[in-house]
Amino acid sequence: MPPAPLPPNETERLAALNALGLLDTPTEEVFDSLVRLASTVLDAPIAAVSLVDKERQWFKSVIGLPEGVRETPRDCSFCSHAILAPHETLSVPDATLDGRFSDNPLVTGDPGVRFYAGVPLVDPEGFALGALCVVDVTPRTPTPRQMAKLRDIATGVSAALRLHRALRDLDNQAHRDPLTGLGNRRGFDRQLAIPAQSTQALLLLDMDSFKVINDTFGHPAGDAALREVAQRLLTAVRESDQAFRLGGDEFALLLPELGDHDGVRAVADRLHAVLGQPFVLDGLVMDLGVSIGAAILPADTADLRTLVPRADAALYRAKRAGRGLTRIAGESGDGSDSDLSTSASASRHSLKTRLKQALVPPGAEPFDLVFQPIVSLSNPGLPTNEALIRWSPELGDSVPPGQFVPMAEHSGLAPHLDRWVLRTACAMATKWSKPWGVSVNISAITLGSVDLASMVHDILDQTGLDAGRLTVELTETALADDPARAGRQAEALRSLGVGIALDDFGAGHSSLVALRNYPFTKLKIDRALISGIDRDPVRCHSVRFAAELGRMLDLTVAAEGVERPEELRVLRECGVGECQGYLLARPVAHAAIDGAVEDAVRLALIERPADMQARRANPAPGPADASATTQLSDCEIAPLSLRRAGARDRRRVGRGA
Ligand code: C2E
Ligand code: MG
Ligand code: MG
């Protein structure tokens, strides 16, 4: 049996398949439901989404094969024939009569294939990555109508593949520092959340004289120096080590399988050596130098997050002791990790201490909340205002939440912070002139460490806010650590009548699974997917798909970070229901909320001239969301809408409890 010839550009096709990042991932309901649908429509016992890899065909989803079978060798794969003509459907009415397949072991042996039909799955670059296929063990000729339906379902599978790819690209972008190409703080936090498989060391690095470079040579030279630092770091560590730029001139290295002080000191010495070499900028020679704080994971824990405060404290001691030094947490003669409070400067350490003083009862620091409206694009209704925390530890000196919220998370303070925000936001909302909704961000750490539903219940009780007005915003990291616990918490919140939004969708490791498995009421698409949507077809397609999914799953879909009218126009066309962003209203103080909501509603509902013309031409107008066109066929929608009933049921149970 000759194997199928290789398609032209096979190397590029395989590269595109690998870039998709789908091989060897778990099954997903979106693909499973489309495969079930294909099997039903063609009345075939076997159906699969097959990706044709170098040596194998691998099934993202398959039914009708023995449990656990996820691949076959490529040599005997029918789909490797199907991908040779990316725009045609391969139909084999009886494999025993077809010279290409008659002696194929899948035909002569198990499962005894006789009938095969496969539609290639083509990516936006035109590469056929695999096929949606159906198989039967009796010969037959499907009707043209059945084949047309199979092609429709394959369009749905291709769309799901494209969304997966878009989310993966955005995920990579979101976790990378564009200046140096290293991981960024988000990437670092994500890595820390993964339980360690071996001993690990964390090194935190702070350049000693970086400010001088920026002040003397300007920011372009500073950027060049940071790029050079990143390059040198990579030369001093192993390939399995991971380097991150946490911000400014702060870097971090995670070193697996390094568990002793001597090993860590050897790496640190190498780093001092490479970073101690002069930097040549604009023809001038500069010495930089670096201070290093390190910590080693104790033998009895796999939680990398415990390393951060210890390495941080060691770095603080290294800085205080002079320049170009290393301190390792727990090393004899280095002082304790707990001498943070001696710092009077506005360093990170003193900030952390002040944060603690502020949050641990009876905290008295000047936190404040601002509110940003999230408004409907189709009706004036009752908008929701998202509470965003602000902190000014010194008069006139505010610290952005992107800096101190992670600090609170690393120091075990997140539940204190979230409790303060919840209580304050709910209390403020009861004083608003209209019963608008209020949305509160809750950290993943809080969801994982306290009984959030009880906390919310008590606060609603104390403040008298109607539960239906509150939405809790969670990101997907909140679901990662202990999905079962997160699910119970989410169900308990829903049974109070509180809404739950999935925040930052598309910015991190978003998956469609979360949408299905948790009782979300709202999906908030991150600014990373929204920004420039009018100029980027991939973003546009992803948002359209997210809006479509939202409709099927009975979720409100909101876009975050809308800054330009062109973006608003495209979002409207994509069928997004709600918008939030500087274009409509910036976050404002509690006292200014009336004006902000009024402005945002007015701007969101402004009728554009093009709309008016369209309305005149078409006397049966629908709401903005409903008029959005969609590229998805009925076939794509059908399998997903099967679960809508489940989602509604779950919510009904919640409301009734
Ligand atoms: P988030 O929950 O996704 O909040 C939206 C962020 O985007 C806010 O930043 C908001 O000011 C900003 N934003 C809104 N519209 C636009 C826009 O059109 N353009 C741009 N460039 N940005 C826009 P903020 O207030 O700095 O908060 C950042 C993040 O910090 C929040 O992201 C949230 O993850 C966290 N955070 C803020 N407040 C709290 C809080 O009270 N508790 C917790 N746990 N986290 C909070
Ligand atoms: Mg939010
Ligand atoms: Mg967000």
XYZ file of C-alpha atoms and ligand atoms in Angstrom:
705
model
C 0.000 0.000 0.000
C 1.758 3.195 -1.122
C 1.364 6.021 1.425
C -0.250 9.241 0.223
C 2.199 11.600 -1.498
C 3.250 14.611 0.564
C 1.385 17.849 -0.146
C 3.408 20.687 -1.705
C 5.011 22.954 0.978
C 4.854 20.101 3.494
C 7.510 21.740 5.711
C 5.493 24.955 5.941
C 2.263 22.986 6.458
C 3.791 21.105 9.388
C 5.111 24.382 10.826
C 1.585 25.840 10.634
C 0.184 22.731 12.320
C 2.688 22.979 15.165
C 2.103 26.726 15.538
C -1.560 25.913 16.104
C -0.543 24.344 19.406
C -3.388 21.833 19.374
C -1.498 18.540 19.020
C -1.640 16.348 22.140
C -4.012 18.691 23.979
C -7.067 17.333 25.839
C -10.402 16.939 24.101
C -12.660 20.004 23.997
C -16.422 20.084 23.941
C -16.558 22.440 20.954
C -14.805 19.879 18.740
C -16.554 16.904 20.339
C -19.978 18.368 19.665
C -19.133 19.072 16.007
C -17.835 15.523 15.581
C -21.019 14.113 17.149
C -23.039 16.230 14.756
C -21.055 14.964 11.728
C -21.615 11.381 12.848
C -25.363 11.969 13.231
C -25.818 13.833 9.952
C -23.960 11.162 7.935
C -25.333 8.335 10.092
C -21.757 7.015 10.388
C -20.476 5.207 13.509
C -16.982 6.747 13.337
C -16.168 10.455 13.012
C -13.110 12.513 13.847
C -11.283 15.809 13.657
C -7.963 14.452 12.413
C -4.772 16.527 12.227
C -2.174 15.118 9.842
C 1.189 15.298 11.607
C 4.613 14.300 10.263
C 4.364 10.596 11.076
C 0.804 10.207 12.349
C -2.741 11.439 12.163
C -3.789 12.686 15.602
C -7.426 13.050 16.621
C -8.410 16.221 18.426
C -11.773 14.575 18.780
C -12.988 11.136 17.750
C -15.967 8.878 18.318
C -16.522 5.263 17.390
C -12.967 4.038 18.012
C -11.926 2.061 21.120
C -11.472 4.214 24.251
C -8.083 5.948 24.338
C -7.246 5.656 20.613
C -6.112 9.160 19.638
C -3.855 8.463 16.646
C -2.893 6.118 13.814
C 0.267 6.013 11.684
C 0.135 8.536 8.834
C 0.871 5.795 6.277
C -2.584 4.261 6.673
C -4.483 7.518 7.180
C -7.251 8.313 4.705
C -7.089 11.960 5.781
C -3.527 12.267 4.469
C -5.130 11.691 1.038
C -7.924 14.170 1.759
C -5.493 17.032 2.482
C -3.927 16.732 -0.994
C -6.866 18.686 -2.435
C -7.580 21.340 0.219
C -10.735 22.634 -1.441
C -12.372 19.341 -2.309
C -14.144 16.633 -0.345
C -12.697 13.131 -0.544
C -15.448 10.529 -0.757
C -14.621 6.814 -0.907
C -17.881 4.817 -1.329
C -16.154 1.429 -0.956
C -12.494 1.279 0.092
C -12.116 -2.353 -1.037
C -12.744 -1.200 -4.611
C -10.323 1.739 -4.476
C -6.702 0.997 -5.442
C -5.439 3.586 -2.946
C -7.013 1.850 0.032
C -7.901 -1.774 -0.812
C -4.873 -3.194 1.047
C -4.881 -0.532 3.792
C -4.659 -2.313 7.200
C -7.605 -0.217 8.434
C -9.607 -1.756 5.576
C -8.298 -5.330 5.685
C -8.150 -5.425 9.495
C -9.797 -3.505 12.338
C -12.061 -1.530 12.172
C -12.766 -2.739 8.584
C -13.289 0.622 6.897
C -15.471 0.545 3.790
C -16.883 4.055 3.468
C -14.903 7.274 4.104
C -15.681 10.959 3.559
C -13.310 13.740 4.623
C -13.410 17.534 4.282
C -9.980 19.224 4.604
C -9.567 21.736 7.444
C -7.844 24.704 5.855
C -6.132 27.470 7.833
C -6.135 31.161 6.780
C -2.808 30.662 4.962
C -4.373 27.914 2.854
C -2.663 24.908 4.484
C -4.831 21.820 4.921
C -3.954 20.804 8.478
C -6.179 17.765 8.637
C -9.757 16.779 7.910
C -13.177 16.354 9.434
C -13.978 12.787 8.492
C -16.723 10.195 8.846
C -16.216 6.460 8.418
C -18.491 3.446 8.126
C -17.833 -0.278 7.992
C -20.421 -0.803 5.246
C -20.053 0.687 1.767
C -22.385 3.482 0.666
C -22.811 6.696 -1.244
C -23.947 9.682 0.820
C -26.545 12.075 -0.610
C -25.391 15.482 -1.939
C -27.351 17.065 0.946
C -25.416 15.007 3.516
C -22.106 15.991 1.920
C -23.108 19.668 1.914
C -23.870 19.408 5.641
C -20.518 17.747 6.282
C -18.817 20.688 4.549
C -20.820 23.130 6.685
C -19.746 21.385 9.871
C -16.127 21.414 8.653
C -16.445 25.204 8.261
C -17.371 25.307 11.943
C -14.365 23.159 12.886
C -12.057 25.436 10.840
C -13.504 28.477 12.635
C -12.867 26.858 16.034
C -9.280 26.093 14.942
C -8.783 29.723 13.894
C -10.096 30.993 17.199
C -7.796 28.622 19.034
C -4.834 29.935 17.018
C -5.799 33.581 17.591
C -6.134 33.033 21.325
C -2.802 31.257 21.437
C -1.042 34.096 19.567
C -2.570 36.642 21.905
C -1.637 34.492 24.863
C 1.987 34.490 23.712
C 1.939 38.244 23.133
C 0.355 38.857 26.511
C 3.091 36.943 28.328
C 6.094 38.363 26.472
C 7.993 41.599 27.022
C 8.075 43.266 23.590
C 11.335 45.103 24.319
C 13.530 42.142 25.247
C 11.547 39.139 24.044
C 11.754 37.626 27.554
C 8.658 36.626 29.501
C 6.913 39.547 31.204
C 5.399 39.809 34.681
C 2.217 38.112 33.550
C 4.277 35.242 32.134
C 6.206 35.084 35.391
C 3.019 34.936 37.469
C 1.639 32.235 35.220
C 4.807 30.174 35.599
C 4.725 30.581 39.375
C 1.183 29.219 39.481
C 2.330 25.873 38.016
C 3.330 23.440 40.786
C 7.077 22.725 40.646
C 8.115 19.248 39.485
C 11.647 19.514 40.868
C 13.769 21.678 43.141
C 13.917 25.219 41.800
C 15.751 28.421 42.507
C 14.461 31.914 41.863
C 16.888 34.757 41.238
C 15.617 38.334 41.259
C 17.958 40.828 39.601
C 17.971 44.595 39.886
C 20.422 46.609 37.759
C 22.514 48.892 39.944
C 22.992 52.003 37.836
C 20.274 51.812 35.292
C 18.689 55.133 36.160
C 21.966 56.837 35.226
C 21.757 55.432 31.698
C 18.221 56.707 31.192
C 19.080 60.117 32.675
C 22.359 60.502 30.781
C 21.714 58.888 27.431
C 17.913 59.033 27.207
C 15.311 56.292 26.907
C 16.322 54.845 23.511
C 19.770 54.081 24.958
C 18.102 52.715 28.080
C 16.039 50.380 25.897
C 19.150 49.247 24.039
C 20.875 48.528 27.346
C 17.909 46.468 28.578
C 17.942 44.424 25.383
C 21.666 43.829 25.883
C 21.115 42.805 29.523
C 18.508 40.265 28.377
C 20.894 38.815 25.789
C 23.696 38.505 28.310
C 21.389 36.857 30.850
C 20.509 34.176 28.341
C 24.172 33.400 27.694
C 24.723 32.735 31.405
C 21.941 30.208 31.983
C 20.879 26.806 30.651
C 18.261 26.344 27.956
C 15.821 24.877 30.475
C 16.051 28.020 32.635
C 13.483 30.763 32.174
C 14.184 34.490 32.115
C 11.644 37.267 32.657
C 11.695 41.050 32.656
C 9.355 42.058 35.449
C 9.385 45.773 34.628
C 11.911 48.628 34.415
C 15.336 47.166 35.165
C 14.078 44.194 37.184
C 14.628 40.697 35.883
C 13.883 37.221 37.236
C 15.338 33.815 36.511
C 13.633 30.538 37.346
C 16.149 27.722 37.473
C 14.746 24.184 37.639
C 16.702 21.379 39.248
C 18.841 23.745 41.244
C 18.471 23.157 44.949
C 21.718 24.013 46.729
C 23.341 27.257 47.761
C 26.637 26.487 46.013
C 24.885 25.935 42.690
C 22.898 29.146 43.045
C 26.001 31.106 44.000
C 27.841 29.728 40.936
C 25.039 30.958 38.645
C 24.964 34.324 40.415
C 28.740 34.695 40.010
C 28.387 33.989 36.293
C 25.670 36.637 36.062
C 27.840 39.206 37.861
C 30.647 38.366 35.426
C 28.593 38.791 32.240
C 26.659 41.845 33.437
C 29.821 43.390 34.927
C 31.339 43.731 31.452
C 31.139 47.353 30.268
C 28.149 48.405 28.121
C 29.018 50.533 25.086
C 26.282 53.089 24.370
C 26.575 55.858 21.795
C 30.331 55.282 21.782
C 30.554 55.820 25.558
C 31.457 53.047 27.956
C 29.218 52.448 30.992
C 29.471 50.031 33.896
C 26.130 48.778 35.125
C 26.405 45.939 37.635
C 23.586 44.003 39.207
C 22.262 43.087 42.663
C 20.829 39.597 43.053
C 18.448 38.101 45.597
C 17.873 34.363 45.447
C 15.716 31.769 47.152
C 15.558 27.998 46.857
C 12.316 26.040 47.004
C 12.071 24.168 50.316
C 11.920 20.389 49.892
C 8.388 20.138 51.312
C 6.597 22.533 48.939
C 5.846 22.701 45.234
C 4.383 26.209 45.380
C 6.815 28.481 43.551
C 4.955 31.564 44.772
C 6.503 31.069 48.195
C 9.874 31.893 46.629
C 8.978 35.453 45.670
C 8.830 37.197 49.069
C 11.990 35.365 50.193
C 13.988 36.240 47.064
C 12.596 39.764 47.283
C 13.794 40.140 50.851
C 17.214 38.741 49.889
C 17.425 41.247 47.025
C 16.599 44.040 49.422
C 19.440 42.929 51.695
C 21.826 42.698 48.719
C 20.963 46.263 47.677
C 21.316 47.594 51.203
C 24.709 45.939 51.632
C 26.201 47.630 48.572
C 26.338 47.168 44.797
C 27.098 44.087 42.739
C 26.235 41.642 45.544
C 24.214 38.443 45.916
C 22.174 37.381 48.920
C 20.475 34.006 49.206
C 17.462 33.546 51.497
C 18.291 31.369 54.480
C 22.050 31.547 53.965
C 23.911 31.884 57.260
C 25.287 35.302 58.161
C 22.933 37.132 55.804
C 20.419 38.381 58.317
C 16.806 37.332 58.361
C 14.177 37.624 55.673
C 12.024 39.673 57.963
C 14.001 42.882 58.225
C 11.857 44.639 55.646
C 10.310 47.201 57.927
C 13.600 49.029 58.488
C 13.330 50.659 55.075
C 11.920 54.157 55.088
C 12.263 54.594 51.344
C 9.449 54.180 48.860
C 11.041 50.923 47.721
C 8.977 47.923 46.827
C 9.651 46.464 50.242
C 8.375 49.418 52.142
C 5.429 49.560 49.779
C 4.645 45.973 50.638
C 4.845 46.773 54.329
C 2.577 49.762 53.908
C 0.146 47.706 51.924
C 0.022 45.244 54.767
C -0.514 47.995 57.331
C -3.226 49.382 55.098
C -5.126 46.171 54.651
C -4.780 44.108 57.773
C -7.381 45.357 60.255
C -7.587 48.020 61.465
C -6.054 49.304 58.212
C -6.228 53.027 57.660
C -4.475 53.760 54.384
C -5.973 55.972 51.700
C -7.501 53.480 49.267
C -10.201 54.722 46.998
C -12.497 53.337 44.339
C -13.221 54.765 40.941
C -15.999 53.457 38.713
C -16.126 52.896 34.967
C -19.465 52.343 33.189
C -20.060 49.249 31.062
C -22.969 50.090 28.788
C -25.237 48.277 26.373
C -24.858 49.018 22.669
C -28.514 48.359 21.976
C -30.606 49.822 24.787
C -30.217 52.472 27.479
C -31.187 49.897 30.174
C -29.292 49.934 33.440
C -25.532 49.971 32.917
C -23.045 48.348 35.276
C -20.155 50.270 36.821
C -16.876 48.415 37.366
C -15.145 49.298 40.646
C -11.401 49.850 40.197
C -9.182 50.336 43.206
C -6.777 53.256 43.600
C -4.038 53.605 46.228
C -1.957 56.627 47.173
C 0.455 55.601 49.940
C 1.985 59.093 49.863
C 0.126 62.321 49.199
C 0.125 62.858 45.434
C 1.936 59.577 44.773
C -0.357 56.868 43.469
C 0.622 53.273 42.756
C -1.194 51.614 39.820
C -3.295 48.520 40.617
C -1.254 46.555 38.069
C 1.643 46.956 40.520
C 0.127 46.632 43.974
C -2.607 44.052 43.321
C 0.027 41.391 42.362
C 2.034 42.540 45.383
C -0.993 41.920 47.595
C -1.432 38.524 45.952
C 2.169 37.505 46.591
C 1.972 38.630 50.219
C -1.222 36.803 51.148
C -3.133 40.095 51.318
C -5.450 39.577 48.365
C -8.488 38.467 50.448
C -8.123 41.588 52.635
C -7.968 43.804 49.564
C -10.902 42.132 47.847
C -13.021 42.274 51.010
C -12.349 46.017 51.310
C -13.270 46.617 47.662
C -16.419 44.477 47.830
C -17.684 46.150 50.977
C -16.903 49.672 49.786
C -18.265 49.166 46.262
C -21.522 47.604 47.515
C -21.988 50.357 50.093
C -21.355 53.073 47.494
C -23.707 51.438 44.984
C -26.599 51.680 47.454
C -26.164 55.465 47.356
C -26.341 55.850 43.566
C -29.231 57.803 42.086
C -30.280 54.774 39.985
C -30.060 51.015 40.672
C -27.157 50.441 38.260
C -25.189 47.221 38.516
C -21.800 47.167 40.222
C -18.939 44.918 39.132
C -16.026 43.978 41.411
C -12.730 42.283 40.479
C -11.815 39.333 42.671
C -8.315 37.932 42.704
C -7.639 34.268 41.891
C -5.910 33.924 45.255
C -9.055 35.025 47.105
C -11.206 32.527 45.264
C -8.699 29.805 46.123
C -8.236 30.693 49.787
C -11.452 31.976 51.372
C -15.145 31.138 51.189
C -15.978 33.891 48.719
C -19.709 33.147 48.606
C -19.999 33.593 52.399
C -17.944 36.782 52.224
C -20.231 38.166 49.516
C -23.349 37.027 51.368
C -22.259 38.844 54.566
C -21.374 42.018 52.689
C -24.695 42.078 50.808
C -26.391 41.617 54.162
C -24.449 44.422 55.828
C -24.795 46.922 52.985
C -28.344 46.031 51.914
C -27.388 45.834 48.232
C -29.668 43.676 46.100
C -27.630 40.598 45.019
C -28.873 40.939 41.440
C -27.000 44.236 41.126
C -23.594 42.696 41.903
C -21.268 41.019 39.389
C -18.014 39.400 40.441
C -15.230 39.498 37.823
C -12.889 36.510 37.760
C -10.022 35.743 35.414
C -9.262 32.277 34.192
C -6.276 31.903 36.539
C -8.903 31.777 39.297
C -10.106 28.493 37.834
C -6.712 26.930 37.172
C -5.441 25.895 40.605
C -8.376 23.913 41.897
C -11.108 23.796 39.227
C -13.507 21.745 41.377
C -13.317 24.202 44.285
C -13.653 27.164 41.896
C -16.740 25.506 40.407
C -18.361 25.065 43.834
C -17.618 28.682 44.750
C -19.021 29.908 41.450
C -22.212 27.881 41.860
C -22.608 29.196 45.415
C -22.239 32.766 44.178
C -24.808 32.180 41.472
C -27.237 30.746 43.981
C -27.004 34.042 45.870
C -28.151 35.708 42.643
C -24.790 37.384 42.001
C -23.534 37.576 38.378
C -20.120 36.189 37.415
C -18.034 37.650 34.603
C -15.038 35.993 32.970
C -12.627 38.946 32.805
C -9.743 39.492 30.373
C -10.952 36.836 27.895
C -8.369 36.557 25.130
C -5.493 38.014 27.179
C -4.303 34.936 28.971
C -4.676 31.235 28.531
C -8.345 31.542 27.684
C -10.101 28.370 26.694
C -13.581 27.575 25.605
C -13.786 24.918 28.299
C -14.096 27.494 31.074
C -17.113 28.996 29.378
C -18.864 25.698 29.350
C -17.901 24.416 32.775
C -18.606 27.413 35.000
C -21.854 29.328 35.445
C -20.647 32.614 33.965
C -23.187 35.278 33.144
C -20.855 37.601 31.268
C -17.777 37.346 29.067
C -15.454 40.376 29.032
C -13.180 40.421 26.014
C -9.787 41.860 26.900
C -8.449 45.033 25.334
C -5.697 42.917 23.724
C -8.356 41.542 21.339
C -10.232 44.833 20.949
C -7.467 47.309 20.300
C -7.122 47.873 16.534
C -9.944 45.417 15.765
C -10.952 47.563 12.791
C -7.561 46.871 11.177
C -7.027 43.228 12.084
C -9.231 40.529 10.528
C -8.002 37.860 12.990
C -9.108 39.946 15.977
C -12.355 40.751 14.251
C -13.033 37.098 13.507
C -12.172 36.071 17.088
C -14.474 38.695 18.602
C -17.283 37.782 16.236
C -16.871 34.168 17.266
C -16.796 35.106 20.970
C -19.990 37.140 20.512
C -21.608 34.201 18.754
C -20.554 31.833 21.520
C -21.874 34.274 24.105
C -25.260 34.287 22.421
C -25.377 30.505 22.319
C -24.363 30.149 25.954
C -26.734 32.886 27.073
C -23.903 35.157 28.236
C -23.674 38.909 27.935
C -20.558 39.703 25.911
C -18.735 42.925 26.779
C -15.693 44.506 25.111
C -13.057 46.143 27.344
C -10.725 49.022 26.514
C -12.653 50.554 23.619
C -10.765 53.715 22.716
C -11.716 54.602 19.138
C -15.027 55.098 17.293
C -13.858 52.707 14.559
C -13.465 49.967 17.176
C -16.960 50.653 18.501
C -18.384 50.400 14.985
C -16.762 46.997 14.354
C -17.807 45.707 17.782
C -21.380 46.643 17.025
C -21.139 44.760 13.729
C -19.630 41.759 15.503
C -22.688 41.517 17.735
C -20.966 42.483 20.980
C -23.611 43.473 23.527
C -21.786 45.839 25.903
C -18.767 48.138 25.806
C -16.409 49.707 28.317
C -13.533 52.012 27.532
C -12.070 55.483 27.495
C -14.104 56.299 24.361
C -17.320 56.087 26.377
C -16.128 57.037 29.861
C -12.934 56.971 31.863
C -13.035 55.597 35.409
C -14.418 58.393 37.626
C -14.779 59.125 41.322
C -17.962 58.057 43.078
C -19.268 61.633 43.114
C -19.002 61.932 39.312
C -20.781 58.713 38.433
C -24.061 60.244 37.208
C -22.369 62.301 34.503
C -20.103 59.430 33.436
C -23.003 56.998 33.018
C -25.083 59.559 31.150
C -22.213 60.326 28.743
C -21.371 56.655 28.199
C -24.978 55.671 27.451
C -25.397 58.588 25.059
C -22.153 57.820 23.188
C -22.876 54.078 23.005
C -26.311 54.650 21.520
C -25.401 57.420 19.109
C -26.830 56.591 15.727
C -24.340 56.906 12.947
C -25.435 58.240 9.529
C -24.790 54.846 7.917
C -27.154 53.187 10.403
C -29.866 55.673 9.682
C -29.595 55.077 5.953
C -29.704 51.340 6.477
C -32.782 51.718 8.646
C -34.540 53.754 6.005
C -33.709 51.180 3.340
C -34.874 48.322 5.563
C -38.164 48.995 7.322
C -37.772 46.069 9.734
C -35.032 47.296 12.042
C -33.653 45.108 14.817
C -31.536 45.965 17.821
C -27.872 46.610 17.061
C -26.779 43.204 18.355
C -29.396 41.311 16.453
C -28.596 43.036 13.167
C -24.989 41.852 13.306
C -24.208 39.521 10.482
C -22.505 36.248 11.154
C -20.374 34.018 9.001
C -21.323 30.922 10.924
C -23.685 28.461 9.372
C -26.618 26.865 11.167
C -24.653 23.670 11.382
C -21.952 25.303 13.454
C -24.447 26.757 15.828
C -26.562 23.695 16.323
C -24.235 21.520 18.419
C -23.308 24.374 20.718
C -26.862 25.427 21.264
C -27.531 21.926 22.576
C -25.926 22.931 25.853
C -27.721 26.242 26.153
C -30.584 24.497 27.880
C -28.096 23.129 30.416
C -26.666 26.572 31.057
C -30.108 28.025 31.584
C -31.122 25.190 33.850
C -28.079 25.716 35.995
C -28.824 29.388 36.288
C -32.441 28.754 37.152
C -31.412 26.421 39.924
C -29.101 29.224 41.111
C -31.822 31.827 41.174
C -34.323 29.607 42.892
C -32.029 28.614 45.735
P -9.524 44.945 34.574
O -10.421 44.355 35.588
O -9.517 44.296 33.236
O -9.935 46.478 34.459
C -9.876 47.224 33.289
C -8.650 48.074 33.244
O -8.555 48.701 31.979
C -8.669 49.217 34.253
O -7.314 49.512 34.588
C -9.238 50.362 33.421
O -8.928 51.633 33.935
C -8.529 50.103 32.120
N -9.241 50.660 30.991
C -10.566 50.835 30.840
N -10.845 51.357 29.627
C -9.664 51.506 28.991
C -9.295 51.990 27.701
O -10.126 52.393 26.880
N -7.977 51.971 27.390
C -7.027 51.526 28.269
N -5.750 51.562 27.896
N -7.350 51.053 29.494
C -8.653 51.045 29.852
P -6.841 49.663 36.085
O -7.833 50.398 36.910
O -5.448 50.169 36.030
O -6.844 48.163 36.600
C -5.979 47.240 36.050
C -6.284 45.862 36.556
O -6.027 45.803 37.972
C -7.758 45.462 36.398
O -8.010 44.982 35.099
C -7.871 44.399 37.455
O -7.327 43.188 36.978
C -6.956 44.926 38.560
N -7.786 45.633 39.536
C -8.241 46.920 39.497
N -9.004 47.160 40.583
C -9.044 46.011 41.294
C -9.677 45.627 42.526
O -10.408 46.395 43.157
N -9.470 44.350 42.983
C -8.695 43.464 42.284
N -8.538 42.218 42.784
N -8.091 43.789 41.127
C -8.269 45.049 40.644
Mg -12.222 43.722 35.519
Mg -10.311 43.062 32.104
